[in-house]
PDB file of C-alpha atoms in Angstrom:
ATOM      1  CA  UNK Z  23     -19.214 -38.447-243.897  1.00  0.00           C
ATOM      2  CA  UNK Z  24     -19.755 -35.495-246.171  1.00  0.00           C
ATOM      3  CA  UNK Z  25     -18.170 -32.084-246.117  1.00  0.00           C
ATOM      4  CA  UNK Z  26     -19.934 -29.455-248.243  1.00  0.00           C
ATOM      5  CA  UNK Z  27     -19.963 -25.669-248.437  1.00  0.00           C
ATOM      6  CA  UNK Z  28     -23.256 -24.788-250.155  1.00  0.00           C
ATOM      7  CA  UNK Z  29     -22.872 -26.538-253.527  1.00  0.00           C
ATOM      8  CA  UNK Z  30     -19.112 -27.076-253.266  1.00  0.00           C
ATOM      9  CA  UNK Z  31     -17.849 -30.502-252.108  1.00  0.00           C
ATOM     10  CA  UNK Z  32     -14.040 -30.373-251.818  1.00  0.00           C
ATOM     11  CA  UNK Z  33     -12.383 -33.376-253.461  1.00  0.00           C
ATOM     12  CA  UNK Z  34     -10.150 -33.970-250.477  1.00  0.00           C
ATOM     13  CA  UNK Z  35     -12.592 -34.401-247.530  1.00  0.00           C
ATOM     14  CA  UNK Z  36     -10.118 -33.337-244.843  1.00  0.00           C
ATOM     15  CA  UNK Z  37     -11.686 -30.173-243.419  1.00  0.00           C
ATOM     16  CA  UNK Z  38     -11.425 -29.856-239.630  1.00  0.00           C
ATOM     17  CA  UNK Z  39     -13.584 -27.727-237.317  1.00  0.00           C
ATOM     18  CA  UNK Z  40     -10.743 -25.516-236.050  1.00  0.00           C
ATOM     19  CA  UNK Z  41     -12.567 -23.491-233.357  1.00  0.00           C
ATOM     20  CA  UNK Z  42     -14.990 -26.174-232.136  1.00  0.00           C
ATOM     21  CA  UNK Z  43     -13.859 -25.894-228.534  1.00  0.00           C
ATOM     22  CA  UNK Z  44     -13.408 -22.139-228.357  1.00  0.00           C
ATOM     23  CA  UNK Z  45     -16.701 -20.610-229.586  1.00  0.00           C
ATOM     24  CA  UNK Z  46     -18.011 -17.935-227.255  1.00  0.00           C
ATOM     25  CA  UNK Z  47     -21.716 -18.698-226.884  1.00  0.00           C
ATOM     26  CA  UNK Z  48     -22.480 -16.093-224.172  1.00  0.00           C
ATOM     27  CA  UNK Z  49     -21.788 -12.373-224.227  1.00  0.00           C
ATOM     28  CA  UNK Z  50     -21.251 -10.486-220.949  1.00  0.00           C
ATOM     29  CA  UNK Z  51     -20.611  -6.970-219.793  1.00  0.00           C
ATOM     30  CA  UNK Z  52     -19.599  -5.817-216.340  1.00  0.00           C
ATOM     31  CA  UNK Z  53     -19.939  -2.340-214.861  1.00  0.00           C
ATOM     32  CA  UNK Z  54     -19.805  -0.854-211.385  1.00  0.00           C
ATOM     33  CA  UNK Z  55     -22.743   0.936-209.815  1.00  0.00           C
ATOM     34  CA  UNK Z  56     -22.251   4.258-208.039  1.00  0.00           C
ATOM     35  CA  UNK Z  57     -21.902   2.421-204.741  1.00  0.00           C
ATOM     36  CA  UNK Z  58     -19.190   0.102-206.169  1.00  0.00           C
ATOM     37  CA  UNK Z  59     -21.438  -2.941-206.596  1.00  0.00           C
ATOM     38  CA  UNK Z  60     -20.631  -5.126-209.610  1.00  0.00           C
ATOM     39  CA  UNK Z  61     -23.387  -5.359-212.218  1.00  0.00           C
ATOM     40  CA  UNK Z  62     -22.972  -8.191-214.718  1.00  0.00           C
ATOM     41  CA  UNK Z  63     -25.273  -8.667-217.684  1.00  0.00           C
ATOM     42  CA  UNK Z  64     -25.081 -11.941-219.655  1.00  0.00           C
ATOM     43  CA  UNK Z  65     -26.960 -13.171-222.725  1.00  0.00           C
ATOM     44  CA  UNK Z  66     -26.813 -16.237-224.910  1.00  0.00           C
ATOM     45  CA  UNK Z  67     -25.688 -15.424-228.450  1.00  0.00           C
ATOM     46  CA  UNK Z  68     -28.495 -16.700-230.701  1.00  0.00           C
ATOM     47  CA  UNK Z  69     -26.749 -16.198-234.075  1.00  0.00           C
ATOM     48  CA  UNK Z  70     -23.522 -14.827-235.466  1.00  0.00           C
ATOM     49  CA  UNK Z  71     -21.397 -17.514-233.848  1.00  0.00           C
ATOM     50  CA  UNK Z  72     -18.027 -17.789-235.612  1.00  0.00           C
ATOM     51  CA  UNK Z  73     -17.236 -21.119-237.266  1.00  0.00           C
ATOM     52  CA  UNK Z  74     -13.780 -21.726-238.671  1.00  0.00           C
ATOM     53  CA  UNK Z  75     -12.967 -24.830-240.661  1.00  0.00           C
ATOM     54  CA  UNK Z  76      -9.753 -25.671-242.423  1.00  0.00           C
ATOM     55  CA  UNK Z  77      -7.122 -28.140-243.478  1.00  0.00           C
ATOM     56  CA  UNK Z  78      -4.249 -27.399-241.117  1.00  0.00           C
ATOM     57  CA  UNK Z  79      -1.326 -29.209-242.793  1.00  0.00           C
ATOM     58  CA  UNK Z  80      -3.513 -31.339-245.034  1.00  0.00           C
ATOM     59  CA  UNK Z  81      -4.004 -30.283-248.636  1.00  0.00           C
ATOM     60  CA  UNK Z  82      -6.762 -28.711-250.659  1.00  0.00           C
ATOM     61  CA  UNK Z  83      -6.692 -28.616-254.442  1.00  0.00           C
ATOM     62  CA  UNK Z  84      -6.334 -25.160-255.955  1.00  0.00           C
ATOM     63  CA  UNK Z  85      -9.499 -25.745-258.031  1.00  0.00           C
ATOM     64  CA  UNK Z  86     -11.538 -26.238-254.825  1.00  0.00           C
ATOM     65  CA  UNK Z  87      -9.827 -23.246-253.207  1.00  0.00           C
ATOM     66  CA  UNK Z  88     -10.600 -21.058-256.240  1.00  0.00           C
ATOM     67  CA  UNK Z  89     -14.228 -22.223-256.211  1.00  0.00           C
ATOM     68  CA  UNK Z  90     -14.508 -21.260-252.543  1.00  0.00           C
ATOM     69  CA  UNK Z  91     -12.974 -17.844-253.212  1.00  0.00           C
ATOM     70  CA  UNK Z  92     -15.439 -17.285-256.065  1.00  0.00           C
ATOM     71  CA  UNK Z  93     -18.344 -18.403-253.847  1.00  0.00           C
ATOM     72  CA  UNK Z  94     -17.220 -15.982-251.148  1.00  0.00           C
ATOM     73  CA  UNK Z  95     -17.147 -13.108-253.630  1.00  0.00           C
ATOM     74  CA  UNK Z  96     -20.553 -13.960-255.152  1.00  0.00           C
ATOM     75  CA  UNK Z  97     -22.667 -15.206-252.218  1.00  0.00           C
ATOM     76  CA  UNK Z  98     -23.622 -12.568-249.719  1.00  0.00           C
ATOM     77  CA  UNK Z  99     -26.669 -14.434-248.404  1.00  0.00           C
ATOM     78  CA  UNK Z 100     -27.089 -17.472-246.157  1.00  0.00           C
ATOM     79  CA  UNK Z 101     -26.251 -21.007-247.324  1.00  0.00           C
ATOM     80  CA  UNK Z 102     -25.710 -24.477-245.813  1.00  0.00           C
ATOM     81  CA  UNK Z 103     -22.445 -25.667-244.352  1.00  0.00           C
ATOM     82  CA  UNK Z 104     -22.117 -29.402-243.701  1.00  0.00           C
ATOM     83  CA  UNK Z 105     -19.132 -30.783-241.795  1.00  0.00           C
ATOM     84  CA  UNK Z 106     -19.556 -34.502-241.215  1.00  0.00           C
ATOM     85  CA  UNK Z 107     -22.396 -34.856-238.676  1.00  0.00           C
ATOM     86  CA  UNK Z 108     -22.877 -31.075-238.209  1.00  0.00           C
ATOM     87  CA  UNK Z 109     -24.938 -28.730-240.340  1.00  0.00           C
ATOM     88  CA  UNK Z 110     -25.411 -24.954-240.066  1.00  0.00           C
ATOM     89  CA  UNK Z 111     -27.005 -22.101-241.990  1.00  0.00           C
ATOM     90  CA  UNK Z 112     -24.144 -19.602-242.377  1.00  0.00           C
ATOM     91  CA  UNK Z 113     -22.823 -16.567-244.154  1.00  0.00           C
ATOM     92  CA  UNK Z 114     -19.165 -15.882-245.026  1.00  0.00           C
ATOM     93  CA  UNK Z 115     -17.327 -13.965-242.284  1.00  0.00           C
ATOM     94  CA  UNK Z 116     -15.510 -11.145-244.008  1.00  0.00           C
ATOM     95  CA  UNK Z 117     -15.590  -8.923-240.897  1.00  0.00           C
ATOM     96  CA  UNK Z 118     -11.930  -9.258-240.003  1.00  0.00           C
ATOM     97  CA  UNK Z 119      -9.945  -9.939-243.149  1.00  0.00           C
ATOM     98  CA  UNK Z 120     -10.532 -12.455-245.921  1.00  0.00           C
ATOM     99  CA  UNK Z 121     -12.908 -15.376-245.219  1.00  0.00           C
ATOM    100  CA  UNK Z 122     -10.928 -17.759-247.417  1.00  0.00           C
ATOM    101  CA  UNK Z 123      -7.173 -18.073-246.884  1.00  0.00           C
ATOM    102  CA  UNK Z 124      -4.453 -20.628-247.593  1.00  0.00           C
ATOM    103  CA  UNK Z 125      -0.765 -21.175-248.307  1.00  0.00           C
ATOM    104  CA  UNK Z 126       0.856 -22.867-251.280  1.00  0.00           C
ATOM    105  CA  UNK Z 127       2.560 -26.151-250.366  1.00  0.00           C
ATOM    106  CA  UNK Z 128       5.515 -25.007-252.500  1.00  0.00           C
ATOM    107  CA  UNK Z 129       6.166 -21.461-253.651  1.00  0.00           C
ATOM    108  CA  UNK Z 130       5.618 -21.143-257.387  1.00  0.00           C
ATOM    109  CA  UNK Z 131       4.794 -18.267-259.738  1.00  0.00           C
ATOM    110  CA  UNK Z 132       1.069 -18.584-260.359  1.00  0.00           C
ATOM    111  CA  UNK Z 133       0.603 -20.838-257.315  1.00  0.00           C
ATOM    112  CA  UNK Z 134       1.056 -24.519-256.610  1.00  0.00           C
ATOM    113  CA  UNK Z 135      -1.701 -27.060-257.333  1.00  0.00           C
ATOM    114  CA  UNK Z 136      -2.229 -27.807-253.612  1.00  0.00           C
ATOM    115  CA  UNK Z 137      -2.685 -25.434-250.675  1.00  0.00           C
ATOM    116  CA  UNK Z 138      -2.220 -26.119-246.970  1.00  0.00           C
ATOM    117  CA  UNK Z 139      -3.359 -24.227-243.874  1.00  0.00           C
ATOM    118  CA  UNK Z 140      -6.610 -23.346-245.631  1.00  0.00           C
ATOM    119  CA  UNK Z 141      -9.002 -21.516-243.300  1.00  0.00           C
ATOM    120  CA  UNK Z 142     -12.670 -20.806-244.083  1.00  0.00           C
ATOM    121  CA  UNK Z 143     -14.519 -18.393-241.798  1.00  0.00           C
ATOM    122  CA  UNK Z 144     -18.286 -18.294-241.373  1.00  0.00           C
ATOM    123  CA  UNK Z 145     -20.916 -16.783-239.087  1.00  0.00           C
ATOM    124  CA  UNK Z 146     -24.058 -18.702-238.157  1.00  0.00           C
ATOM    125  CA  UNK Z 147     -27.147 -17.041-239.664  1.00  0.00           C
ATOM    126  CA  UNK Z 148     -29.803 -18.688-237.502  1.00  0.00           C
TER     127      UNK Z 148
END
């Protein structure tokens, strides 16, 4: 199986789909009419679904992490995300904080060579 973010293929192929079972695919609003009746409007979300992938406790090399941070800073248009048997056209999700985060395995000045708890956030573009 292949894991690829646009042109970047992380050396350690251990990315997990973190929010696979919690993506909200329908948006709904509820209001009350003047007579108290409940009015519910629901629609399927066609694009802009959040996709989060990451390493959890597994490691990612700092060189791959730095390449992903650089890609996030330079790529503001859609690209392909491949996670094993799944493929999406996505954009980076910078709407609520950084789209690329991680923690050093060991604290070191300048950073350790491996990061854990790496999270990559995307929004589907199609």
